Amino acid sequence: MLSGIKKLEVLEIDPRTPIMALKDSNGSNLYQKLLKKGVLTEFGPEVGLDSQFVRLRIHPQCDKLIKILNNI
């Protein structure tokens, strides 16, 4: 999953944890962008992160999710 994400910044995570924090490097509202594509995340400030971040639970269908993330 991590190696497939090209366009977003990923905070360092433990690979055994199925949760990651993502940031859109251009500073746009990643939460809203992903929500419009049907990807549910948690908005950064709700989980103690900056407003440019979202927390994402990794889904079993990683290939589809990676495509969505790389087309943001």
Tab-separated table of N, CA and C in Angstrom:
chain	number	residue	atom	x	y	z
A	1	MET	N	0.823	-1.191	0.000
A	1	MET	CA	0.000	0.000	0.000
A	1	MET	C	0.868	1.256	0.000
A	2	LEU	N	1.824	1.333	0.907
A	2	LEU	CA	2.651	2.531	1.008
A	2	LEU	C	3.435	2.803	-0.266
A	3	SER	N	3.976	1.759	-0.878
A	3	SER	CA	4.779	1.955	-2.086
A	3	SER	C	3.921	2.367	-3.275
A	4	GLY	N	2.622	2.129	-3.225
A	4	GLY	CA	1.748	2.481	-4.329
A	4	GLY	C	1.272	3.916	-4.319
A	5	ILE	N	1.378	4.591	-3.195
A	5	ILE	CA	0.898	5.968	-3.088
A	5	ILE	C	2.001	6.908	-3.548
A	6	LYS	N	1.736	7.650	-4.607
A	6	LYS	CA	2.758	8.500	-5.213
A	6	LYS	C	2.545	9.993	-4.955
A	7	LYS	N	1.298	10.442	-4.880
A	7	LYS	CA	1.016	11.871	-4.872
A	7	LYS	C	0.767	12.471	-3.496
A	8	LEU	N	0.640	11.649	-2.478
A	8	LEU	CA	0.308	12.149	-1.152
A	8	LEU	C	1.428	11.866	-0.172
A	9	GLU	N	1.545	12.725	0.823
A	9	GLU	CA	2.515	12.508	1.896
A	9	GLU	C	1.894	11.554	2.915
A	10	VAL	N	2.654	10.556	3.326
A	10	VAL	CA	2.184	9.591	4.318
A	10	VAL	C	3.056	9.736	5.554
A	11	LEU	N	2.429	9.956	6.710
A	11	LEU	CA	3.202	9.988	7.947
A	11	LEU	C	3.783	8.606	8.201
A	12	GLU	N	4.914	8.559	8.838
A	12	GLU	CA	5.535	7.276	9.163
A	12	GLU	C	4.600	6.476	10.066
A	13	ILE	N	4.380	5.222	9.684
A	13	ILE	CA	3.489	4.356	10.443
A	13	ILE	C	4.134	2.997	10.641
A	14	ASP	N	3.625	2.259	11.577
A	14	ASP	CA	4.038	0.878	11.763
A	14	ASP	C	3.317	0.053	10.709
A	15	PRO	N	4.028	-0.694	9.876
A	15	PRO	CA	3.390	-1.449	8.794
A	15	PRO	C	2.357	-2.470	9.271
A	16	ARG	N	2.382	-2.814	10.540
A	16	ARG	CA	1.405	-3.768	11.068
A	16	ARG	C	0.090	-3.101	11.442
A	17	THR	N	0.051	-1.762	11.410
A	17	THR	CA	-1.141	-1.018	11.788
A	17	THR	C	-1.952	-0.672	10.544
A	18	PRO	N	-3.236	-1.030	10.498
A	18	PRO	CA	-4.034	-0.775	9.300
A	18	PRO	C	-4.631	0.637	9.247
A	19	ILE	N	-3.866	1.621	9.761
A	19	ILE	CA	-4.319	3.013	9.750
A	19	ILE	C	-3.135	3.864	9.314
A	20	MET	N	-3.404	4.869	8.459
A	20	MET	CA	-2.334	5.785	8.075
A	20	MET	C	-2.860	7.212	8.042
A	21	ALA	N	-1.949	8.159	8.192
A	21	ALA	CA	-2.284	9.568	8.084
A	21	ALA	C	-1.738	10.068	6.755
A	22	LEU	N	-2.598	10.736	5.985
A	22	LEU	CA	-2.240	11.230	4.664
A	22	LEU	C	-2.396	12.736	4.591
A	23	LYS	N	-1.556	13.359	3.764
A	23	LYS	CA	-1.623	14.803	3.564
A	23	LYS	C	-1.484	15.088	2.080
A	24	ASP	N	-2.317	15.973	1.573
A	24	ASP	CA	-2.200	16.415	0.187
A	24	ASP	C	-1.132	17.502	0.164
A	25	SER	N	-0.062	17.286	-0.573
A	25	SER	CA	1.076	18.203	-0.549
A	25	SER	C	0.748	19.595	-1.081
A	26	ASN	N	-0.344	19.749	-1.820
A	26	ASN	CA	-0.686	21.094	-2.306
A	26	ASN	C	-1.559	21.857	-1.318
A	27	GLY	N	-1.836	21.271	-0.160
A	27	GLY	CA	-2.545	21.966	0.908
A	27	GLY	C	-4.056	22.026	0.760
A	28	SER	N	-4.610	21.305	-0.194
A	28	SER	CA	-6.060	21.338	-0.361
A	28	SER	C	-6.745	20.454	0.683
A	29	ASN	N	-8.059	20.512	0.715
A	29	ASN	CA	-8.835	19.772	1.700
A	29	ASN	C	-8.983	18.316	1.255
A	30	LEU	N	-8.066	17.492	1.681
A	30	LEU	CA	-8.044	16.090	1.295
A	30	LEU	C	-9.284	15.356	1.797
A	31	TYR	N	-9.772	15.725	2.959
A	31	TYR	CA	-10.974	15.095	3.512
A	31	TYR	C	-12.138	15.220	2.527
A	32	GLN	N	-12.378	16.428	2.033
A	32	GLN	CA	-13.487	16.666	1.108
A	32	GLN	C	-13.260	15.979	-0.236
A	33	LYS	N	-12.017	16.012	-0.735
A	33	LYS	CA	-11.712	15.359	-2.007
A	33	LYS	C	-12.011	13.862	-1.947
A	34	LEU	N	-11.584	13.225	-0.864
A	34	LEU	CA	-11.795	11.784	-0.735
A	34	LEU	C	-13.266	11.463	-0.497
A	35	LEU	N	-13.946	12.291	0.271
A	35	LEU	CA	-15.369	12.082	0.535
A	35	LEU	C	-16.164	12.111	-0.773
A	36	LYS	N	-15.821	13.026	-1.670
A	36	LYS	CA	-16.503	13.110	-2.970
A	36	LYS	C	-16.294	11.847	-3.804
A	37	LYS	N	-15.195	11.135	-3.554
A	37	LYS	CA	-14.914	9.898	-4.283
A	37	LYS	C	-15.403	8.658	-3.531
A	38	GLY	N	-16.097	8.879	-2.414
A	38	GLY	CA	-16.664	7.773	-1.658
A	38	GLY	C	-15.704	7.112	-0.682
A	39	VAL	N	-14.581	7.775	-0.389
A	39	VAL	CA	-13.612	7.228	0.557
A	39	VAL	C	-13.811	7.921	1.900
A	40	LEU	N	-14.183	7.146	2.919
A	40	LEU	CA	-14.411	7.703	4.251
A	40	LEU	C	-13.100	7.769	5.019
A	41	THR	N	-12.824	8.936	5.571
A	41	THR	CA	-11.638	9.153	6.393
A	41	THR	C	-12.062	9.926	7.634
A	42	GLU	N	-11.104	10.164	8.507
A	42	GLU	CA	-11.343	11.023	9.663
A	42	GLU	C	-10.545	12.301	9.447
A	43	PHE	N	-11.198	13.437	9.610
A	43	PHE	CA	-10.572	14.741	9.423
A	43	PHE	C	-9.498	14.946	10.481
A	44	GLY	N	-8.331	15.393	10.082
A	44	GLY	CA	-7.172	15.534	10.956
A	44	GLY	C	-7.430	16.098	12.339
A	45	PRO	N	-8.060	17.285	12.462
A	45	PRO	CA	-8.283	17.850	13.795
A	45	PRO	C	-9.126	16.973	14.718
A	46	GLU	N	-9.947	16.102	14.140
A	46	GLU	CA	-10.756	15.212	14.966
A	46	GLU	C	-9.927	14.126	15.647
A	47	VAL	N	-8.719	13.886	15.124
A	47	VAL	CA	-7.866	12.829	15.678
A	47	VAL	C	-6.501	13.367	16.127
A	48	GLY	N	-6.430	14.685	16.355
A	48	GLY	CA	-5.215	15.281	16.885
A	48	GLY	C	-4.153	15.625	15.848
A	49	LEU	N	-4.528	15.717	14.580
A	49	LEU	CA	-3.587	16.072	13.522
A	49	LEU	C	-3.932	17.450	12.947
A	50	ASP	N	-3.037	17.987	12.150
A	50	ASP	CA	-3.246	19.243	11.450
A	50	ASP	C	-4.429	19.113	10.489
A	51	SER	N	-5.046	20.222	10.126
A	51	SER	CA	-6.224	20.188	9.256
A	51	SER	C	-5.916	19.763	7.822
A	52	GLN	N	-4.662	19.685	7.455
A	52	GLN	CA	-4.296	19.218	6.112
A	52	GLN	C	-4.239	17.691	6.033
A	53	PHE	N	-4.373	17.014	7.160
A	53	PHE	CA	-4.267	15.559	7.200
A	53	PHE	C	-5.624	14.890	7.332
A	54	VAL	N	-5.665	13.641	6.900
A	54	VAL	CA	-6.779	12.750	7.184
A	54	VAL	C	-6.204	11.451	7.719
A	55	ARG	N	-6.996	10.764	8.516
A	55	ARG	CA	-6.596	9.430	8.973
A	55	ARG	C	-7.441	8.428	8.204
A	56	LEU	N	-6.775	7.455	7.619
A	56	LEU	CA	-7.426	6.493	6.751
A	56	LEU	C	-7.203	5.086	7.271
A	57	ARG	N	-8.274	4.355	7.391
A	57	ARG	CA	-8.173	2.933	7.703
A	57	ARG	C	-7.966	2.205	6.385
A	58	ILE	N	-6.991	1.331	6.348
A	58	ILE	CA	-6.640	0.645	5.111
A	58	ILE	C	-7.664	-0.446	4.834
A	59	HIS	N	-8.205	-0.393	3.649
A	59	HIS	CA	-9.241	-1.318	3.219
A	59	HIS	C	-8.637	-2.549	2.541
A	60	PRO	N	-9.361	-3.660	2.562
A	60	PRO	CA	-8.870	-4.867	1.889
A	60	PRO	C	-8.675	-4.670	0.386
A	61	GLN	N	-9.458	-3.783	-0.233
A	61	GLN	CA	-9.337	-3.539	-1.669
A	61	GLN	C	-8.329	-2.422	-1.925
A	62	CYS	N	-7.078	-2.688	-1.632
A	62	CYS	CA	-6.046	-1.656	-1.713
A	62	CYS	C	-5.820	-1.138	-3.125
A	63	ASP	N	-5.920	-1.989	-4.136
A	63	ASP	CA	-5.656	-1.542	-5.504
A	63	ASP	C	-6.604	-0.424	-5.917
A	64	LYS	N	-7.876	-0.583	-5.627
A	64	LYS	CA	-8.863	0.444	-5.958
A	64	LYS	C	-8.589	1.721	-5.165
A	65	LEU	N	-8.265	1.580	-3.900
A	65	LEU	CA	-7.973	2.727	-3.054
A	65	LEU	C	-6.728	3.461	-3.541
A	66	ILE	N	-5.687	2.746	-3.912
A	66	ILE	CA	-4.458	3.385	-4.419
A	66	ILE	C	-4.763	4.188	-5.670
A	67	LYS	N	-5.589	3.669	-6.572
A	67	LYS	CA	-5.968	4.413	-7.781
A	67	LYS	C	-6.650	5.727	-7.415
A	68	ILE	N	-7.573	5.661	-6.465
A	68	ILE	CA	-8.275	6.872	-6.045
A	68	ILE	C	-7.287	7.882	-5.448
A	69	LEU	N	-6.408	7.431	-4.577
A	69	LEU	CA	-5.454	8.329	-3.925
A	69	LEU	C	-4.507	8.962	-4.926
A	70	ASN	N	-4.084	8.229	-5.942
A	70	ASN	CA	-3.162	8.761	-6.935
A	70	ASN	C	-3.844	9.662	-7.956
A	71	ASN	N	-5.172	9.675	-7.966
A	71	ASN	CA	-5.893	10.556	-8.883
A	71	ASN	C	-6.471	11.773	-8.191
A	72	ILE	N	-6.035	12.041	-6.990
A	72	ILE	CA	-6.483	13.232	-6.241
A	72	ILE	C	-5.817	14.456	-6.834
